[in-house]
mmCIF file of C-alpha atoms in Angstrom:
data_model
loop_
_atom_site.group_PDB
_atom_site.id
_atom_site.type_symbol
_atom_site.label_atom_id
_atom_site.label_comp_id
_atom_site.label_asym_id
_atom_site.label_seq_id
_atom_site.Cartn_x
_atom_site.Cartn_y
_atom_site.Cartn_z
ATOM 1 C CA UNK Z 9 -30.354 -0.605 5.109
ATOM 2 C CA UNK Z 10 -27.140 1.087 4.452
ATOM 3 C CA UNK Z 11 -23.446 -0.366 4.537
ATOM 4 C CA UNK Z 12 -20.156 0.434 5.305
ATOM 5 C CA UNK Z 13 -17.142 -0.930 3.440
ATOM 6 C CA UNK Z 14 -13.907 -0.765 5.822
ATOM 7 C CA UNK Z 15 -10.745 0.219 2.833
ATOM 8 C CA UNK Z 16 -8.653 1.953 5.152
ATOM 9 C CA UNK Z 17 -5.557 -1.162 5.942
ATOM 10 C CA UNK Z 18 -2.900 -1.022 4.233
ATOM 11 C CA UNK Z 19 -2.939 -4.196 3.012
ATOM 12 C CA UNK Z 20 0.862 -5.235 4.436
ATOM 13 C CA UNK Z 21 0.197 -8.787 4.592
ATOM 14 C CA UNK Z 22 -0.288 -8.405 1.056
ATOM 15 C CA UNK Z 23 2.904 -6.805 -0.110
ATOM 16 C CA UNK Z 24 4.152 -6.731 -2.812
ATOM 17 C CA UNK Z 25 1.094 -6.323 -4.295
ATOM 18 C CA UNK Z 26 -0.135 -3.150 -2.350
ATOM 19 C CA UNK Z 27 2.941 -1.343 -2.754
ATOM 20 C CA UNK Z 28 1.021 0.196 -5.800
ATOM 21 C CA UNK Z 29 -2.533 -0.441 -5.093
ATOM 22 C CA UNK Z 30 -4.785 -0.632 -2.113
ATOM 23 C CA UNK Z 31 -5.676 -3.702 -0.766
ATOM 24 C CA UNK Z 32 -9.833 -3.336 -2.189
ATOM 25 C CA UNK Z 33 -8.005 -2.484 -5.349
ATOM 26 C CA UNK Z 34 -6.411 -6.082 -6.034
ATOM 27 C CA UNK Z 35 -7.956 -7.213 -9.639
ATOM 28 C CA UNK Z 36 -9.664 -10.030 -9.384
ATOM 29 C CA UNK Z 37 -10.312 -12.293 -12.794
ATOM 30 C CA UNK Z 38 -9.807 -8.206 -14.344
ATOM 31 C CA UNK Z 39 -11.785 -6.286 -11.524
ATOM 32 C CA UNK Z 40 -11.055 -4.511 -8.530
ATOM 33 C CA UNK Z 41 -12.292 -7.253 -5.711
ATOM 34 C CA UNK Z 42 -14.407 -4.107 -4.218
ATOM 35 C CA UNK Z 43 -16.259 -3.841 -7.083
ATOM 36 C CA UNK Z 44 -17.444 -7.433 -6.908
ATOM 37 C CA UNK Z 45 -18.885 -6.238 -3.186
ATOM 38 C CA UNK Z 46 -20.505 -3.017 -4.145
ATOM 39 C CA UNK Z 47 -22.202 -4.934 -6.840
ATOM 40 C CA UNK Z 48 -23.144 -7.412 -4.272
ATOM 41 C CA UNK Z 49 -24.755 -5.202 -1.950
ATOM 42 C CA UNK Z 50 -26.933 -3.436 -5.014
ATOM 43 C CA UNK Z 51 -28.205 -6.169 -5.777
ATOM 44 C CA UNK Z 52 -29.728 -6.499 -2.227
ATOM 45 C CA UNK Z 53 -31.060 -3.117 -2.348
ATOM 46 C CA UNK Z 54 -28.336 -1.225 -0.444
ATOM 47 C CA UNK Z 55 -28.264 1.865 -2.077
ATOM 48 C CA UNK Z 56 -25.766 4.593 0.406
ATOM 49 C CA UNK Z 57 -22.746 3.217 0.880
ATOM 50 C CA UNK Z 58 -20.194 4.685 2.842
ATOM 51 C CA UNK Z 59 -16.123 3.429 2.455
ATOM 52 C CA UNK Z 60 -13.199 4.986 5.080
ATOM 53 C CA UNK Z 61 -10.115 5.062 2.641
ATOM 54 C CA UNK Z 62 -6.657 6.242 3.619
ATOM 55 C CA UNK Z 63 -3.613 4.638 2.204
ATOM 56 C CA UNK Z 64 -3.574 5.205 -1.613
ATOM 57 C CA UNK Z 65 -7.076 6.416 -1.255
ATOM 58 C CA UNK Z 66 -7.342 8.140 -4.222
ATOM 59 C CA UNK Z 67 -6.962 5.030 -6.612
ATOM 60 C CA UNK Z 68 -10.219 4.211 -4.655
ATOM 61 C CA UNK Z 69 -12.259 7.374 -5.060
ATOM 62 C CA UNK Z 70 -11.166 7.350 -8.924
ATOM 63 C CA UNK Z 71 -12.220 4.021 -9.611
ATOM 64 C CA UNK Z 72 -15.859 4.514 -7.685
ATOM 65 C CA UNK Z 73 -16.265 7.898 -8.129
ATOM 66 C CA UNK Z 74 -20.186 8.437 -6.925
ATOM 67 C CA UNK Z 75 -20.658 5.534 -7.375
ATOM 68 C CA UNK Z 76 -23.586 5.647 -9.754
ATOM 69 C CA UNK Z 77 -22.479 3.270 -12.665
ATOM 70 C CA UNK Z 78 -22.935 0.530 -9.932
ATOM 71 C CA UNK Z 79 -26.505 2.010 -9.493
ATOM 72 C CA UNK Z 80 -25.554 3.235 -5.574
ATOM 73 C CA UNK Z 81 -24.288 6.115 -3.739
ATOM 74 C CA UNK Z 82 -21.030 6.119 -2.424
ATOM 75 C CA UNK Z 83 -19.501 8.479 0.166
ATOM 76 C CA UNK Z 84 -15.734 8.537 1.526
ATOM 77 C CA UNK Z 85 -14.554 9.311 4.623
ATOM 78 C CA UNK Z 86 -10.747 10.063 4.533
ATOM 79 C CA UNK Z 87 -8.598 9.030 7.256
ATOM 80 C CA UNK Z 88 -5.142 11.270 7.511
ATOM 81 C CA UNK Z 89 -3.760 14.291 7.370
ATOM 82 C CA UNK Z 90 -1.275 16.722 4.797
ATOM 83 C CA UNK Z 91 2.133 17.066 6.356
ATOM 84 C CA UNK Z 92 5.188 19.249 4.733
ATOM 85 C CA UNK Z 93 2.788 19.100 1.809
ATOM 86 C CA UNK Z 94 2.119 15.241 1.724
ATOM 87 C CA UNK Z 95 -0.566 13.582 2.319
ATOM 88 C CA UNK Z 96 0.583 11.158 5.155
ATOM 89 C CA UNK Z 97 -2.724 8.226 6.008
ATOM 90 C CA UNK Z 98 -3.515 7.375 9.493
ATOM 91 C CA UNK Z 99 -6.254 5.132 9.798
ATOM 92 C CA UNK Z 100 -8.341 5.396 13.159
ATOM 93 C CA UNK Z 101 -9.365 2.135 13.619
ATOM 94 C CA UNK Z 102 -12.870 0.269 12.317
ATOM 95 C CA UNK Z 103 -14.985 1.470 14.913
ATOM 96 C CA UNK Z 104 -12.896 4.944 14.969
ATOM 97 C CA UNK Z 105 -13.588 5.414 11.425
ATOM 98 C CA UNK Z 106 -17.397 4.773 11.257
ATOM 99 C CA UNK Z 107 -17.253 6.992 14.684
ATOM 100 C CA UNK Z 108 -15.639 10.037 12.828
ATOM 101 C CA UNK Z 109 -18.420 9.331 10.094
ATOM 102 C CA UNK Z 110 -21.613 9.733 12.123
ATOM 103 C CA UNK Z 111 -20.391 12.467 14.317
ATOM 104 C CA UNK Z 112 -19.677 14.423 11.336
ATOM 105 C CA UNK Z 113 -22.799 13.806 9.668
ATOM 106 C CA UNK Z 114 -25.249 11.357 11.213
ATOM 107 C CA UNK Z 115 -24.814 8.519 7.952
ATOM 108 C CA UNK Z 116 -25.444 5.381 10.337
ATOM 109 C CA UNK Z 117 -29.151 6.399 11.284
ATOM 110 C CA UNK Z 118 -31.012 2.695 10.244
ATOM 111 C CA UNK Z 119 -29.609 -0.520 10.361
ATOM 112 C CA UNK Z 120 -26.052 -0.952 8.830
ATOM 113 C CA UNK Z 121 -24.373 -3.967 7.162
ATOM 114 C CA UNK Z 122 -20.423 -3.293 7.854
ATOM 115 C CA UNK Z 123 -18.210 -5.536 5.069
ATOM 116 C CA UNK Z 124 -14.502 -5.450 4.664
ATOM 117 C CA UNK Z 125 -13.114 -4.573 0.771
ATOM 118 C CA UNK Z 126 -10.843 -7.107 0.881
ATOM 119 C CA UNK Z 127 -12.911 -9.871 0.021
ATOM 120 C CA UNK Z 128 -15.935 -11.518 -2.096
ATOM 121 C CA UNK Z 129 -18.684 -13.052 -1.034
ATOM 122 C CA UNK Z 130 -22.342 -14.396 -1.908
ATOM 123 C CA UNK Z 131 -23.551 -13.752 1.123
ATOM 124 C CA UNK Z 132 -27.275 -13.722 1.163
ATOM 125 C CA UNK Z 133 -27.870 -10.094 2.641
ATOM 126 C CA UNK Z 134 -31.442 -9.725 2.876
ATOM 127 C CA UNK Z 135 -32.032 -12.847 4.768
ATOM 128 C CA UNK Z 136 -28.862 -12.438 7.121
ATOM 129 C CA UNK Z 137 -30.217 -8.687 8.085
ATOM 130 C CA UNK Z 138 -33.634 -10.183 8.681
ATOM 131 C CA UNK Z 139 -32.383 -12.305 11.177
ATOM 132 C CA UNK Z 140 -30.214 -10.122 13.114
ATOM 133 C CA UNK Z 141 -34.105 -8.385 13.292
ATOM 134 C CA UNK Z 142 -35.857 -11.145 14.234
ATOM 135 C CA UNK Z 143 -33.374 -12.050 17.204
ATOM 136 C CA UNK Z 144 -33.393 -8.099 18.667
ATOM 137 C CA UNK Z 145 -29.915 -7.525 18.114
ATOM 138 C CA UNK Z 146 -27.911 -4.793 18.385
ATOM 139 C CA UNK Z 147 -24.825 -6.468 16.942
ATOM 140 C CA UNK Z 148 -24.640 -9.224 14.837
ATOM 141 C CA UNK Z 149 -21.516 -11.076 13.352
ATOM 142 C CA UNK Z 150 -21.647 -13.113 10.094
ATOM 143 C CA UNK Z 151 -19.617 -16.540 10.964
ATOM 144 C CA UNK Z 152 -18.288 -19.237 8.857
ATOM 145 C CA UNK Z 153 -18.287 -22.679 10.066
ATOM 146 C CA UNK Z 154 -14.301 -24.027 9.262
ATOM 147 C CA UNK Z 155 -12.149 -27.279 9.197
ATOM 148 C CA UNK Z 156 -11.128 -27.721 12.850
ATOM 149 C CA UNK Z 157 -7.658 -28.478 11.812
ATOM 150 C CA UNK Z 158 -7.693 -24.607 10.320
ATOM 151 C CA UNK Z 159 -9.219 -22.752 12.999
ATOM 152 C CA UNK Z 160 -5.879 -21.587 14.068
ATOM 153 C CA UNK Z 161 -5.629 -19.496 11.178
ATOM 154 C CA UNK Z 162 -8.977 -17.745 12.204
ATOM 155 C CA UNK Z 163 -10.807 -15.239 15.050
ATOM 156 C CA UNK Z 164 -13.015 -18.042 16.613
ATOM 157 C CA UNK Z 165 -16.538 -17.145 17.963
ATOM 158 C CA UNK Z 166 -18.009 -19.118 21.008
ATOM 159 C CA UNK Z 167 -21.949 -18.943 21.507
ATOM 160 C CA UNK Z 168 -24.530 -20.257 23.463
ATOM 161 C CA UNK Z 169 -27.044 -22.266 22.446
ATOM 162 C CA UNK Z 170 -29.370 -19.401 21.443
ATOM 163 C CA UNK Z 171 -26.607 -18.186 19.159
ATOM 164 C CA UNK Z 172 -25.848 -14.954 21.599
ATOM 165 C CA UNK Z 173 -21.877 -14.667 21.244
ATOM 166 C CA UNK Z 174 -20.207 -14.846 24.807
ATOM 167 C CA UNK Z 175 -16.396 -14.893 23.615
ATOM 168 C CA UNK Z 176 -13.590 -14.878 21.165
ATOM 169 C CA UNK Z 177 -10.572 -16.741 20.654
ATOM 170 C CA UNK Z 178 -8.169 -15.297 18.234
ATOM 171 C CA UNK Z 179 -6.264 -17.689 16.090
ATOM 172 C CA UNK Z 180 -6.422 -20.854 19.157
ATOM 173 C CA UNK Z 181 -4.718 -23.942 18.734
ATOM 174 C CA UNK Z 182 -7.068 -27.377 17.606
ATOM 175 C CA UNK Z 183 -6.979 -28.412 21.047
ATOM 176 C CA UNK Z 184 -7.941 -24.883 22.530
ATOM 177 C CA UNK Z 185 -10.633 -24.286 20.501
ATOM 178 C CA UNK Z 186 -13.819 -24.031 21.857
ATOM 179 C CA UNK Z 187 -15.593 -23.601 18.274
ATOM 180 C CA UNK Z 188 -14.748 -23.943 14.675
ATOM 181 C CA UNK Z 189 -17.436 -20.683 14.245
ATOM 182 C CA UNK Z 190 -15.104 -18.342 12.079
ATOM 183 C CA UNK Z 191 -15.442 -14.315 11.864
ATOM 184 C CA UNK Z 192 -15.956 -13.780 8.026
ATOM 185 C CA UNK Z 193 -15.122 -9.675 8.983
ATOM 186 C CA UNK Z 194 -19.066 -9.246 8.309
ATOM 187 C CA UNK Z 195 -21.018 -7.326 10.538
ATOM 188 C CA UNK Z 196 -24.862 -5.693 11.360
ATOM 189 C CA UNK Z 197 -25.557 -2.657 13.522
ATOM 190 C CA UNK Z 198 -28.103 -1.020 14.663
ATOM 191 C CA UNK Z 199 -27.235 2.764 15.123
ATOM 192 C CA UNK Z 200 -27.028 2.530 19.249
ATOM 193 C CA UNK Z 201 -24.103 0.620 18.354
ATOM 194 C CA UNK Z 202 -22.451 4.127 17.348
ATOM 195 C CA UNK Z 203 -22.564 5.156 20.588
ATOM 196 C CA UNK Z 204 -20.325 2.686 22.408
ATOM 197 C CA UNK Z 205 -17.469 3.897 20.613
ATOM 198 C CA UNK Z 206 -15.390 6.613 22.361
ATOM 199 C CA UNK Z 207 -14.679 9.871 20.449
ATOM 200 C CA UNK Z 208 -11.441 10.868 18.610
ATOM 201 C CA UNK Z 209 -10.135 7.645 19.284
ATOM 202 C CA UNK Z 210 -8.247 4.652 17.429
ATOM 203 C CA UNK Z 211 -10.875 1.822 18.035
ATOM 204 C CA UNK Z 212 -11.408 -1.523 16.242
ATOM 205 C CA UNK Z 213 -14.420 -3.231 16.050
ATOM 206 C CA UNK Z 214 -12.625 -6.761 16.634
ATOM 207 C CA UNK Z 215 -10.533 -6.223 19.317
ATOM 208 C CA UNK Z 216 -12.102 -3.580 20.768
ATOM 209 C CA UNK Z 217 -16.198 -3.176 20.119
ATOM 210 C CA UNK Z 218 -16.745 -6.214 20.282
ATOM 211 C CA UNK Z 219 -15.136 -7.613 24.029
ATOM 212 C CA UNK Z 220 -17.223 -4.187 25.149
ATOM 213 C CA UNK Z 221 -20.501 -6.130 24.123
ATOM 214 C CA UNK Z 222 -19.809 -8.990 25.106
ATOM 215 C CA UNK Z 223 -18.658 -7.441 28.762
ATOM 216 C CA UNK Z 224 -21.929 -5.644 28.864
ATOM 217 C CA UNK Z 225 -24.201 -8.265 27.831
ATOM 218 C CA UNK Z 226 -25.724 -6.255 25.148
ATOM 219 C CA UNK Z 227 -27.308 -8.330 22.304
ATOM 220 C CA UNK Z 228 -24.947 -9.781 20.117
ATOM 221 C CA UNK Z 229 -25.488 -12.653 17.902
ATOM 222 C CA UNK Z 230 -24.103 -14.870 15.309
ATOM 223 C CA UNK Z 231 -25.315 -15.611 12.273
ATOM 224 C CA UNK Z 232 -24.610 -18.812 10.088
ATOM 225 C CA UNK Z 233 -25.791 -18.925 7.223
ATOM 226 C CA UNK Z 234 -23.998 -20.678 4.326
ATOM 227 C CA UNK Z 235 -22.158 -19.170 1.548
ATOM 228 C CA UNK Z 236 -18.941 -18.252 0.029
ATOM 229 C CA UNK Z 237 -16.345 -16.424 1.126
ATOM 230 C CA UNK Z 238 -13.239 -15.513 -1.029
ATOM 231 C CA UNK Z 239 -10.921 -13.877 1.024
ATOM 232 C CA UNK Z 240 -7.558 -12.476 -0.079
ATOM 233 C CA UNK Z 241 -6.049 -12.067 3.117
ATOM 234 C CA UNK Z 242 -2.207 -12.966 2.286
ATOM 235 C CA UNK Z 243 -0.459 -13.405 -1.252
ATOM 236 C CA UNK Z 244 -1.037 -16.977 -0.831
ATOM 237 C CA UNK Z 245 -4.833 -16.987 -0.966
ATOM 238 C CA UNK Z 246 -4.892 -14.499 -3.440
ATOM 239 C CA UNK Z 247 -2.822 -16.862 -5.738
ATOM 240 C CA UNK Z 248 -5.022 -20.111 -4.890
ATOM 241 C CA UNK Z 249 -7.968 -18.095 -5.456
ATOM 242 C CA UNK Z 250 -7.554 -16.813 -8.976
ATOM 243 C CA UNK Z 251 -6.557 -20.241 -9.223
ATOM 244 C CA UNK Z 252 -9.530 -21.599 -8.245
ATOM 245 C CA UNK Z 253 -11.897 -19.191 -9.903
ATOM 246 C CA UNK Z 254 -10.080 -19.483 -13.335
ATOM 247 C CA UNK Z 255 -10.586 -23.601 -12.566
ATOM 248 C CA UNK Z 256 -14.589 -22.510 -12.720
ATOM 249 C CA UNK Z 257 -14.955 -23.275 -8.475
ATOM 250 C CA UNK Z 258 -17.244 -20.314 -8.439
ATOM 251 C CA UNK Z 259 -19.462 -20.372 -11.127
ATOM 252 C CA UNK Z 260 -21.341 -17.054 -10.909
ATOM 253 C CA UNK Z 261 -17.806 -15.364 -11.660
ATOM 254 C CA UNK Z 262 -16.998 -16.371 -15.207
ATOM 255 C CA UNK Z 263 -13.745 -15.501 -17.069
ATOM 256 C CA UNK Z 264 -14.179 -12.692 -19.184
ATOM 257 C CA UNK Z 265 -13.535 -11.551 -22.853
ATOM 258 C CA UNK Z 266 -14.350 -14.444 -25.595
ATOM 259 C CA UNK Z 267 -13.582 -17.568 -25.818
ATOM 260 C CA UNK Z 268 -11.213 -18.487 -28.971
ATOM 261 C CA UNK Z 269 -10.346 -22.151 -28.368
ATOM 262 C CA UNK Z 270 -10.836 -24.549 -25.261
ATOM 263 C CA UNK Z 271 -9.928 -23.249 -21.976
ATOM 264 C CA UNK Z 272 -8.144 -20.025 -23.629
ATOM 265 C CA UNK Z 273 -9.782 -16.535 -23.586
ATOM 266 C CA UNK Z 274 -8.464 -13.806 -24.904
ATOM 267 C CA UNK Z 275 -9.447 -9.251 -24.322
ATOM 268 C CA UNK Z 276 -9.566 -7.515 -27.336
ATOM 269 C CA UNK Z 277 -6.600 -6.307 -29.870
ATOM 270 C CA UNK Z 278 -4.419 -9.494 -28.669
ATOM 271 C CA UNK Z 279 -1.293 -10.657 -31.240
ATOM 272 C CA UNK Z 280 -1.176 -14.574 -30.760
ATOM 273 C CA UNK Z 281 1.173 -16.630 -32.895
ATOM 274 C CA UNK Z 282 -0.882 -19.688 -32.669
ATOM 275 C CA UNK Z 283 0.841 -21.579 -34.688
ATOM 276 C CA UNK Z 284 4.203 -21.917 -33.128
ATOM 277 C CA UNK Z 285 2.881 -21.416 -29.542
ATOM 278 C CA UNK Z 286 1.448 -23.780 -26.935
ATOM 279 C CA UNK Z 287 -0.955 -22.069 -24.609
ATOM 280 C CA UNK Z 288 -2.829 -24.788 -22.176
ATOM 281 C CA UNK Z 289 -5.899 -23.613 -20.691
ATOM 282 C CA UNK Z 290 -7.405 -22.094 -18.748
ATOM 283 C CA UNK Z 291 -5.631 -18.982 -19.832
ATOM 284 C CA UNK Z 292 -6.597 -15.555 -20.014
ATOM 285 C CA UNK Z 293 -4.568 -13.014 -22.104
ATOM 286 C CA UNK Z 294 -5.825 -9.549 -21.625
ATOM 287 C CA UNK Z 295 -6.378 -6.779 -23.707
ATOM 288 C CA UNK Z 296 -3.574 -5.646 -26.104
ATOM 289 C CA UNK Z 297 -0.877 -8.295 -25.026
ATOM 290 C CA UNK Z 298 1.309 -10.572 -27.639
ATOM 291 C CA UNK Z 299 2.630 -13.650 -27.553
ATOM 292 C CA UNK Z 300 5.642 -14.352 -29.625
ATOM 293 C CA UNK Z 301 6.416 -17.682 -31.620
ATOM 294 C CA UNK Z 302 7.771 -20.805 -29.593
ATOM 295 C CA UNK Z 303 6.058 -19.122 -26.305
ATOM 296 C CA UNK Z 304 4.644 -21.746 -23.589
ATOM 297 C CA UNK Z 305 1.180 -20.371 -21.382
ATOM 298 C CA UNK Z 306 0.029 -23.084 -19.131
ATOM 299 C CA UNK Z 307 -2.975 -22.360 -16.744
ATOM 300 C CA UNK Z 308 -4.644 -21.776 -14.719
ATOM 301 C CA UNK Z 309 -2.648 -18.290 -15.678
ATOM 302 C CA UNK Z 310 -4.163 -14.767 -15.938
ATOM 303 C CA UNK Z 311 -2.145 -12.302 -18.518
ATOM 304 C CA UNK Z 312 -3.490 -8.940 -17.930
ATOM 305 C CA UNK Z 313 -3.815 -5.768 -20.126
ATOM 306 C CA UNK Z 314 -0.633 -5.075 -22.245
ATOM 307 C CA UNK Z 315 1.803 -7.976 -21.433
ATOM 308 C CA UNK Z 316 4.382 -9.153 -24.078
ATOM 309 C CA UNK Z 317 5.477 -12.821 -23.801
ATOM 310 C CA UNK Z 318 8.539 -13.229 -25.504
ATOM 311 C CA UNK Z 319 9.981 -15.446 -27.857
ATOM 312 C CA UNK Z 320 10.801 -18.850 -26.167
ATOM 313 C CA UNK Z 321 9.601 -17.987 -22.867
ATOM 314 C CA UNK Z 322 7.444 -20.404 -20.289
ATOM 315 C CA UNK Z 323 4.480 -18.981 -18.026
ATOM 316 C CA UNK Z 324 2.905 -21.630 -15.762
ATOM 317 C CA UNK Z 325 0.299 -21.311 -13.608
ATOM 318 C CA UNK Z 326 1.094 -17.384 -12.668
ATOM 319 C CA UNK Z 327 -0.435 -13.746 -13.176
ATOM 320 C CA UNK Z 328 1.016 -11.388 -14.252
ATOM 321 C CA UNK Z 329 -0.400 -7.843 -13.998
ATOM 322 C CA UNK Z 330 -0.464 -4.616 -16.561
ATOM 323 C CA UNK Z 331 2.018 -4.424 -18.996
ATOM 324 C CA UNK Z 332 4.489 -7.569 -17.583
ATOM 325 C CA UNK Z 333 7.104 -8.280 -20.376
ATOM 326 C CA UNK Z 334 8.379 -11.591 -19.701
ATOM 327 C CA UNK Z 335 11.970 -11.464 -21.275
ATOM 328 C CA UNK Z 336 12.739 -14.090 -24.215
ATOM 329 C CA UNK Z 337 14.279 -17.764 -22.839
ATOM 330 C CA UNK Z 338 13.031 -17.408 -19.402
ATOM 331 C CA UNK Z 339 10.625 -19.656 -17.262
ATOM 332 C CA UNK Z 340 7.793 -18.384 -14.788
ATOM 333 C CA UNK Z 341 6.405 -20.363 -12.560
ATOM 334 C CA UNK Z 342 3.793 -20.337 -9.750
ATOM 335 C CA UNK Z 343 4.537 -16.625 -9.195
ATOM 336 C CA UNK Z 344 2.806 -13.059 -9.413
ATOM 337 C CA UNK Z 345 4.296 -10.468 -11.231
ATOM 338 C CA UNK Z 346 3.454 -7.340 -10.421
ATOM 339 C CA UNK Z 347 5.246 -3.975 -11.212
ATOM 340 C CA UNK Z 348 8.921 -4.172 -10.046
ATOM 341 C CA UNK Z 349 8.204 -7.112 -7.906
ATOM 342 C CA UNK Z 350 7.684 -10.685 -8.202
ATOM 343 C CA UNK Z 351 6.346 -13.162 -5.833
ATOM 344 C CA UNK Z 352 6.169 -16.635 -5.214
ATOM 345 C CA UNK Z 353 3.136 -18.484 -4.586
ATOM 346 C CA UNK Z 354 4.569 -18.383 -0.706
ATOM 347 C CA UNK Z 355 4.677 -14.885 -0.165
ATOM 348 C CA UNK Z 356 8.747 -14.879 -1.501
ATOM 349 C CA UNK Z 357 9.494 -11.506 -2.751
ATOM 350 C CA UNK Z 358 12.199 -10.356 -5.657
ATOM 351 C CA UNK Z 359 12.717 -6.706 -7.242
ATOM 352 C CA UNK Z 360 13.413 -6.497 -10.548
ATOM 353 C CA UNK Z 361 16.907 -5.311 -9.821
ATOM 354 C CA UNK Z 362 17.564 -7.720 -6.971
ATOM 355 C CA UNK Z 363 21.158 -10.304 -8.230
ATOM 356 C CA UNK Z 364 19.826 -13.597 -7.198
ATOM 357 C CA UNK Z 365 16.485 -13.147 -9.140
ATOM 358 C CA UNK Z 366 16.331 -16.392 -11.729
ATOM 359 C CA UNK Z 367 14.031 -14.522 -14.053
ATOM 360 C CA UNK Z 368 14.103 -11.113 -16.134
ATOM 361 C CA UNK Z 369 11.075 -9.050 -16.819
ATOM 362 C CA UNK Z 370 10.401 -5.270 -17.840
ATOM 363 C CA UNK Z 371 7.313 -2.769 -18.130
ATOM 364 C CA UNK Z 372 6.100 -3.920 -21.524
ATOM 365 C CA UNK Z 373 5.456 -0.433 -22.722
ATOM 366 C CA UNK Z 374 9.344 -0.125 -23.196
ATOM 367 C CA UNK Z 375 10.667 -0.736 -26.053
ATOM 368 C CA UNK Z 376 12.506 -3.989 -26.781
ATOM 369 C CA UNK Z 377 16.142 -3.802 -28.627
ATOM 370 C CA UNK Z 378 15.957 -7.070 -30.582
ATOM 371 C CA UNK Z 379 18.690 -8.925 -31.888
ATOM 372 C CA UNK Z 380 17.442 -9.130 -35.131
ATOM 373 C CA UNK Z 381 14.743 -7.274 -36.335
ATOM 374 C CA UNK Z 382 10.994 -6.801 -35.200
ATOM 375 C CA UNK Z 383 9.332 -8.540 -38.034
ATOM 376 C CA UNK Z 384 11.328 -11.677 -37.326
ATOM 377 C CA UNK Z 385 11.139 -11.400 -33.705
ATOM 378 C CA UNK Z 386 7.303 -11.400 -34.148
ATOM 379 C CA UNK Z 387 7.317 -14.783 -36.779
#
């Protein structure tokens, strides 16, 4: 079995948090949430793995190199082009992208588990691909059974009673729907799959693939199986999520770095004033941060790598990315803060530099003109 991860989006529903990095790139409790997949699919015994980047691919190819401290192979297939000397992405479509790969060099040539970076999942791999063997097929889509007061937020698949799918129904209405059978964005092919997808072409496997299987009555299943699916499709989930995982929801993704007191975890080389802070848990506070005296942390709140909270500031139930500096007197709430941007919990967007924004932060590797001096700032 080999796989294909699809990392070629650029993540726009996302934004602002993929104005920097690539969707697949989005740290998750510290980690890239495609390395949580590739690790995933090792430990099923997937061993070639083959990712179509474009947009800010080389944040992606630097991170995973080869591949082989995961203990797999990795390949890339670019999707773009160099114009007046920049390199300008244009993704071909799913289906155009693993297209380009096998007419170049053959990769899909056994059965093929097709995942999107974008989320994380426990999916039991083995027994889903055993499955799609047992029934003969030459398609198979991984579904998710859902609320039926949420399926309008979700591609709906409708089967028969032998599980063969026989339509879709993108995003219908409670009283339209015809399942609550949800596309997790998880699919098995067998290599004659390859073939059904025009050359040179923009093709997607969702809107595009899959209506031409279903037209020709070629063997395409669902599979239900249940397990967890993290998905971080808009800012929203992505907030809830960490949320949620920092909360201990999932329990085979801990929160990393060592415990110091209840609920609070700390990365190494951290300055804490513990004395004249209150920090609520669960917190994390990465990896060469500091927190200055009369400072308020209340979680569920990830502080990555290098953040300064200053003196007499509030952070509640937020993230803040790399090197944040949350200026002194000010109050953050519910929100991401990420680079020059900060979002709400909503998908609201401020810049740093934008007049109505109600709080003030910096890149904490700048250095801070205090009012008095640093030792006293620090006490």
């Amino acid at each position: 079995m080999k796989a294909m991860i699809l990392a070629a989006g650029k993540g726009t529903r996302v934004r602002p948090l993929t104005y920097e990095l690539p969707k697949p790139m989005i740290p998750v409790l510290g980690k890239p949430v495609m390395a949580y997949l590739i690790e995933h699919l090792a430990l099923h015994g997937v061993a070639d793995i083959m990712i179509n980047v474009s947009y800010l691919h080389k944040k992606i190819q630097d991170y995973f190199e080869d591949g082989h401290r995961f203990g797999v192979n990795i390949g890339y297939s670019f999707e773009g082009d160099i114009i007046d000397g920049q390199v300008v992405p244009h993704a071909v479509g799913s289906a155009g992208g693993m297209r380009k790969i096998q007419d170049f060099s053959g990769f899909f040539d056994e059965t093929t588990i097709v995942l999107c970076g974008d989320a994380v999942i426990d999916l039991d791999i083995t027994r889903a691909v055993k499955e799609h063997k047992e029934k003969g097929a030459m398609a198979s889509l991984v579904t998710m059974q859902v609320p039926m007061d949420k399926v309008s937020g979700y591609g709906v698949v409708v089967t028969n009673q032998e599980g063969r799918i026989i339509s879709f129904q993108e995003k219908p209405s409670q009283l339209e729907a015809r399942s609550n059978w949800a596309s997790t964005g998880i699919y098995i092919f067998e290599p004659e799959v390859l073939d059904l997808i025009p050359i040179g072409s923009e093709f997607d496997i969702g809107s595009d693939l899959f209506p031409l299987l279903v037209q020709r009555g070629l063997p395409f299943y669902a599979i239900q199986h249940p397990f967890n699916w993290i998905d971080i499709g808009v800012v929203a989930d992505y907030w809830l999520v960490m949320q949620q995982m920092m909360q201990g929801f999932f329990p085979s993704m801990p929160i990393p770095g060592k415990q110091v007191k209840p609920g609070v975890w700390v990365g190494l080389n951290v300055h804490i004033d513990w004395e004249h802070t209150h920090i609520e848990g669960p917190v994390y506070i990465g990896s060469g941060s500091r927190v200055n005296k009369n400072a308020r942390i209340i979680g569920p709140t990830w502080i990555s790598n290098g953040c300064h909270i200053q003196r007499d500031s509030t952070v509640i139930r937020s993230i803040l990315f790399d090197y944040t500096r949350i200026a002194q007197d000010y109050k953050v709430e519910e929100r991401i803060v990420c680079g020059e941007y900060c979002v709400d919990r909503d998908g609201r967007m401020m810049h740093i530099d934008d007049e109505n924004c109600d709080i003030i932060w910096t890149d904490a590797r700048e250095k801070v003109v205090y009012p008095q001096n640093y030792a006293y700032a620090r006490l």
